[in-house]
Amino acid sequence: MSCNVPKSDKKRVVIVGGGFGGLKLAQKLKRSNFQVVLVDKNNYHQFPPLIYQVASSGIEPSSIAFPFRRLFQRRKDFYFRMAEVTGIYADEKIIQTSIGKLSYDYLVLAAGTTTNFFGNKEIQEASIPMKTLSESMGLRNALLDNFERALTCSNPQERQELLNIVIVGGGATGVEIAGALSEMKNFVLPKDYPDLPNSLMNIYLIESQPRLLAAMSEKSSANVLKYLRSMGVNVLLNQRVTDYKDHIVYINDGSTIATRTFIWVTGVSAQSIANMPSDKIARGNRILVNEFNQVEGMDGVYSIGDQCIMPEGDAAWNGGHPQLAQVAIQQGNLLAANLKRLEKGKPMKPFRYKNLGTMATVGRNKAVAELAGMKMGGFMAWLMWLVVHLRSILGVKNKLIVFFNWMINYFSYGQSLRLILYAKKAKEVTDREERLAKLHGVHKA
Amino acid sequence: MSCNVPKSDKKRVVIVGGGFGGLKLAQKLKRSNFQVVLVDKNNYHQFPPLIYQVASSGIEPSSIAFPFRRLFQRRKDFYFRMAEVTGIYADEKIIQTSIGKLSYDYLVLAAGTTTNFFGNKEIQEASIPMKTLSESMGLRNALLDNFERALTCSNPQERQELLNIVIVGGGATGVEIAGALSEMKNFVLPKDYPDLPNSLMNIYLIESQPRLLAAMSEKSSANVLKYLRSMGVNVLLNQRVTDYKDHIVYINDGSTIATRTFIWVTGVSAQSIANMPSDKIARGNRILVNEFNQVEGMDGVYSIGDQCIMPEGDAAWNGGHPQLAQVAIQQGNLLAANLKRLEKGKPMKPFRYKNLGTMATVGRNKAVAELAGMKMGGFMAWLMWLVVHLRSILGVKNKLIVFFNWMINYFSYGQSLRLILYAKKAKEVTDREERLAKLHGVHKA
């Protein structure tokens, strides 16, 4: 195995991670004088804002995932490599990947974040995260399997555990999945499971801070709390989950909740590279960059998006920018321009985040949005949420399919996507993964 | 765990398997005087004729899979139970399932078939079958993963193994997947993998009989052979695969082909129930039934579709009916009527198969069809194939989506479904599967 990227007269930009930041950078380098290599462990770009709808069977994964090879068809001097990055040798300008070494002139680390279990191995093993498409499909399967088993469970205690859903984390993801599951409870389950008492199904949303959506205004937090409670979600504020053992969630005030669907969406940690010097790492495992997204002291190394933190320069965000799509996209955009400037001997421009606003949706006609100083709630915010997210999905066909699905759900919740379906992994793939893991010390999940 | 089906004044019909036959029977018993329990190991009905298009990334699994609960919403005295059947106690009129025992007045075994590996454990472990949706998603993932790895493989021998595809079995499934993969090779790969020499990719289709589609006429066989060869598929006739070891396919004439994509679609074996008396089992592991689909000597037990064989009665099919959707559908239809007759004290009617024709498609504008004594090929057969299959897919929305996908593929092969995606299985689900396996001796794959 090798990365097998042909040599070129042009300088090589290696982008690690094809999320919002990495993808934007790769697209903006289109007519540049660089050879571009995009490395990602998946063969597709995914659209995180709608992953919760995949989990709740609202849309299909293919509607919010876009194969890189298709996105970059016919692009000159561009190479996609499906691999994981495991090491960096900045002096030699080489990275180690799961399929071999790769040299670079410029390296851009844009691998984003992963779920943070805060060191609790038991929670890590038994909880269901929802950060990736693969995880959201796993959650969908587990939810539906638990409903099927609740129906045929003769032990009342176990049945209650199967019907209780506990979501930990009251950020946008937690709020959105709580809303989607509550709509499932209220509109889908009574039809699909008429012999399952709906009243037995309880949804808990646990947040350690005094309010939901702490990154938004108090008004939006209050709105979201009101929406969720009106939909029957049990929102617990100022409560911290301390453990999860034998289907019991332990909370720091001494109370417990029994559940077999324990969804962990609280906090993220930046993806790490094993041999990254520790003085380059700051809070949340994020890579320290200067206001040009440069990793200082490592020649030609940059980091953008959720994986980096920029402690200085942008006065309004001294604690680091929020880990949002917009920051990554704007940094990807600017870095593309800066790399071109650098090649022409021009000075780079520092990053200044332009806050385009934030929003979260809870259910039909229920959302909150904060844009350009305006705070909105209810139907208008919900409509705006739909438009903004539909606009951001890549491809006309995908926009149409998602819109079509949303309309069906809006009028009838009548989607028929509730399949429990696992892909059978071929032995050849399993064998290869083991072989590569031995060779390069990584295992592709 | 128990099956937890409420007692009813009505007699209970338990249907095992929601394929074409079982589904038709359940639907036809709608306004009957029976309580109906449908048991299936999946929570959805799948549409096997298009499974190969899922494998070749042409359509999504949700377009050809229909959750039973959605299909039977609002149906009175109907119960769906997701479970596997492991034993039958005909004297007590009880079946053993993976979630507990279930009593019946009438039992209808309609569980279809599974892939036949003819006792070769190595082939069973290392080959990729394509009988279920889950397997076809596994094949899709393996195909795409193999292409990614071929691109970065520095060993020419291994690279060739990754690019060779061997399909064993020249029935409809083998012919259709060979055609679909050859279209992928010719139209998709050059765009997605411009740096992978297309000429290196070889597709082999191996059939032990002297012609493809042995169930159809010689003319259709000749047409299909011509189509496949014109599309670049290497068709080997009169050749039998004897083994597959270390990525080498061994053929009975002494030749070998190296491949890491070894697709096994030759022959099926009826699903078996462990304690079924052996005198009830005939060729292909099929359950012997009389012309009323009754299992003689087992009171109230019936079998329909691919899982059964009816050696007598239907003169034209003395060796047993072909294992086709139409036979299952017609038997399901008749059995619904016969069970109602039985309850009214009327005599049952014997089964007579009405052959509505057979067809197979190879690629755009290329198909064969034999209907009402007519033999067609080319564009007309292909158009008829499209219409017949589109009509058979359940639900207006699914018809629209599949039609939409087919149109996109017809004009551009531009689908963007080529995701390598596995669902992460939650620990709760894995644990439960192990527990149920210990309790009832089954493991849900």
PDB file of C-alpha atoms in Angstrom, chain A residues 52-157:
ATOM      1  CA  TYR A  52     -30.371  13.608  13.681  1.00  0.00           C
ATOM      2  CA  GLN A  53     -33.081  13.260  11.018  1.00  0.00           C
ATOM      3  CA  VAL A  54     -31.349  10.153   9.701  1.00  0.00           C
ATOM      4  CA  ALA A  55     -31.426   8.741  13.238  1.00  0.00           C
ATOM      5  CA  SER A  56     -35.160   9.426  13.556  1.00  0.00           C
ATOM      6  CA  SER A  57     -35.896   7.816  10.138  1.00  0.00           C
ATOM      7  CA  GLY A  58     -36.870  11.132   8.582  1.00  0.00           C
ATOM      8  CA  ILE A  59     -34.370  11.061   5.707  1.00  0.00           C
ATOM      9  CA  GLU A  60     -31.960   8.590   4.141  1.00  0.00           C
ATOM     10  CA  PRO A  61     -28.183   8.802   4.617  1.00  0.00           C
ATOM     11  CA  SER A  62     -27.624   9.214   0.881  1.00  0.00           C
ATOM     12  CA  SER A  63     -29.607  12.476   0.958  1.00  0.00           C
ATOM     13  CA  ILE A  64     -27.022  14.128   3.190  1.00  0.00           C
ATOM     14  CA  ALA A  65     -23.854  12.350   2.085  1.00  0.00           C
ATOM     15  CA  PHE A  66     -21.962  13.160  -1.081  1.00  0.00           C
ATOM     16  CA  PRO A  67     -19.228  10.888  -2.417  1.00  0.00           C
ATOM     17  CA  PHE A  68     -16.027  12.927  -2.828  1.00  0.00           C
ATOM     18  CA  ARG A  69     -15.224  11.280  -6.154  1.00  0.00           C
ATOM     19  CA  ARG A  70     -18.526  12.462  -7.541  1.00  0.00           C
ATOM     20  CA  LEU A  71     -18.048  15.991  -6.146  1.00  0.00           C
ATOM     21  CA  PHE A  72     -14.616  16.243  -7.777  1.00  0.00           C
ATOM     22  CA  GLN A  73     -15.294  14.437 -11.066  1.00  0.00           C
ATOM     23  CA  ARG A  74     -13.278  15.973 -13.922  1.00  0.00           C
ATOM     24  CA  ARG A  75     -11.181  18.096 -11.551  1.00  0.00           C
ATOM     25  CA  LYS A  76      -7.559  18.371 -12.759  1.00  0.00           C
ATOM     26  CA  ASP A  77      -4.603  17.423 -10.552  1.00  0.00           C
ATOM     27  CA  PHE A  78      -6.898  16.503  -7.666  1.00  0.00           C
ATOM     28  CA  TYR A  79      -6.624  13.242  -5.739  1.00  0.00           C
ATOM     29  CA  PHE A  80      -8.952  11.769  -3.167  1.00  0.00           C
ATOM     30  CA  ARG A  81      -7.514   9.150  -0.828  1.00  0.00           C
ATOM     31  CA  MET A  82      -9.675   7.214   1.648  1.00  0.00           C
ATOM     32  CA  ALA A  83      -7.407   6.890   4.667  1.00  0.00           C
ATOM     33  CA  GLU A  84      -6.889   7.888   8.261  1.00  0.00           C
ATOM     34  CA  VAL A  85      -3.966  10.081   9.305  1.00  0.00           C
ATOM     35  CA  THR A  86      -1.967   8.706  12.209  1.00  0.00           C
ATOM     36  CA  GLY A  87       1.243  10.684  12.374  1.00  0.00           C
ATOM     37  CA  ILE A  88       2.942  13.858  11.239  1.00  0.00           C
ATOM     38  CA  TYR A  89       6.649  14.379  10.530  1.00  0.00           C
ATOM     39  CA  ALA A  90       6.798  18.125  10.086  1.00  0.00           C
ATOM     40  CA  ASP A  91      10.579  18.273   9.582  1.00  0.00           C
ATOM     41  CA  GLU A  92      10.347  15.958   6.577  1.00  0.00           C
ATOM     42  CA  LYS A  93       6.971  17.346   5.486  1.00  0.00           C
ATOM     43  CA  ILE A  94       5.419  13.897   5.497  1.00  0.00           C
ATOM     44  CA  ILE A  95       2.289  12.426   7.083  1.00  0.00           C
ATOM     45  CA  GLN A  96       1.703   8.807   7.975  1.00  0.00           C
ATOM     46  CA  THR A  97      -1.678   7.451   6.907  1.00  0.00           C
ATOM     47  CA  SER A  98      -3.409   4.088   7.184  1.00  0.00           C
ATOM     48  CA  ILE A  99      -2.411   3.367   3.576  1.00  0.00           C
ATOM     49  CA  GLY A 100       1.156   4.668   3.669  1.00  0.00           C
ATOM     50  CA  LYS A 101       3.171   7.850   3.787  1.00  0.00           C
ATOM     51  CA  LEU A 102       2.382  11.045   1.897  1.00  0.00           C
ATOM     52  CA  SER A 103       4.547  14.115   1.433  1.00  0.00           C
ATOM     53  CA  TYR A 104       3.224  17.660   1.305  1.00  0.00           C
ATOM     54  CA  ASP A 105       4.232  21.238   0.717  1.00  0.00           C
ATOM     55  CA  TYR A 106       1.256  22.540   2.628  1.00  0.00           C
ATOM     56  CA  LEU A 107      -0.669  20.428   5.127  1.00  0.00           C
ATOM     57  CA  VAL A 108      -4.112  21.490   6.307  1.00  0.00           C
ATOM     58  CA  LEU A 109      -5.574  19.611   9.263  1.00  0.00           C
ATOM     59  CA  ALA A 110      -9.362  19.838   9.032  1.00  0.00           C
ATOM     60  CA  ALA A 111     -10.467  16.570  10.607  1.00  0.00           C
ATOM     61  CA  GLY A 112     -13.037  18.085  12.968  1.00  0.00           C
ATOM     62  CA  THR A 113     -14.092  16.561  16.244  1.00  0.00           C
ATOM     63  CA  THR A 114     -15.250  13.327  17.774  1.00  0.00           C
ATOM     64  CA  THR A 115     -17.581  12.597  20.682  1.00  0.00           C
ATOM     65  CA  ASN A 116     -16.099  13.356  24.102  1.00  0.00           C
ATOM     66  CA  PHE A 117     -16.840  10.715  26.731  1.00  0.00           C
ATOM     67  CA  PHE A 118     -14.771  12.581  29.323  1.00  0.00           C
ATOM     68  CA  GLY A 119     -12.733   9.467  30.004  1.00  0.00           C
ATOM     69  CA  ASN A 120     -15.679   7.311  31.111  1.00  0.00           C
ATOM     70  CA  LYS A 121     -15.029   3.944  29.414  1.00  0.00           C
ATOM     71  CA  GLU A 122     -18.368   2.470  30.435  1.00  0.00           C
ATOM     72  CA  ILE A 123     -20.313   5.332  28.925  1.00  0.00           C
ATOM     73  CA  GLN A 124     -18.143   5.153  25.810  1.00  0.00           C
ATOM     74  CA  GLU A 125     -18.892   1.465  25.373  1.00  0.00           C
ATOM     75  CA  ALA A 126     -22.600   1.372  26.201  1.00  0.00           C
ATOM     76  CA  SER A 127     -23.932   4.736  25.021  1.00  0.00           C
ATOM     77  CA  ILE A 128     -25.030   5.568  21.498  1.00  0.00           C
ATOM     78  CA  PRO A 129     -23.277   8.599  20.014  1.00  0.00           C
ATOM     79  CA  MET A 130     -24.702  10.479  17.036  1.00  0.00           C
ATOM     80  CA  LYS A 131     -21.786  12.336  15.504  1.00  0.00           C
ATOM     81  CA  THR A 132     -21.442  10.443  12.216  1.00  0.00           C
ATOM     82  CA  LEU A 133     -23.811   8.951   9.644  1.00  0.00           C
ATOM     83  CA  SER A 134     -22.709   5.480  10.646  1.00  0.00           C
ATOM     84  CA  GLU A 135     -23.541   6.219  14.283  1.00  0.00           C
ATOM     85  CA  SER A 136     -26.910   7.727  13.381  1.00  0.00           C
ATOM     86  CA  MET A 137     -27.810   4.595  11.405  1.00  0.00           C
ATOM     87  CA  GLY A 138     -26.786   2.591  14.457  1.00  0.00           C
ATOM     88  CA  LEU A 139     -29.066   4.731  16.630  1.00  0.00           C
ATOM     89  CA  ARG A 140     -31.968   4.304  14.190  1.00  0.00           C
ATOM     90  CA  ASN A 141     -31.539   0.526  14.226  1.00  0.00           C
ATOM     91  CA  ALA A 142     -31.243   0.408  18.033  1.00  0.00           C
ATOM     92  CA  LEU A 143     -34.341   2.584  18.561  1.00  0.00           C
ATOM     93  CA  LEU A 144     -36.499   0.439  16.281  1.00  0.00           C
ATOM     94  CA  ASP A 145     -35.105  -2.796  17.681  1.00  0.00           C
ATOM     95  CA  ASN A 146     -35.863  -1.585  21.212  1.00  0.00           C
ATOM     96  CA  PHE A 147     -39.475  -0.803  20.246  1.00  0.00           C
ATOM     97  CA  GLU A 148     -39.888  -4.273  18.718  1.00  0.00           C
ATOM     98  CA  ARG A 149     -38.523  -5.883  21.845  1.00  0.00           C
ATOM     99  CA  ALA A 150     -40.561  -3.706  24.217  1.00  0.00           C
ATOM    100  CA  LEU A 151     -43.659  -5.078  22.536  1.00  0.00           C
ATOM    101  CA  THR A 152     -42.769  -8.675  23.325  1.00  0.00           C
ATOM    102  CA  CYS A 153     -41.091  -8.163  26.665  1.00  0.00           C
ATOM    103  CA  SER A 154     -42.891  -9.860  29.527  1.00  0.00           C
ATOM    104  CA  ASN A 155     -40.783  -8.260  32.264  1.00  0.00           C
ATOM    105  CA  PRO A 156     -42.333  -4.838  33.103  1.00  0.00           C
ATOM    106  CA  GLN A 157     -39.044  -3.405  34.381  1.00  0.00           C
TER     107      GLN A 157
END
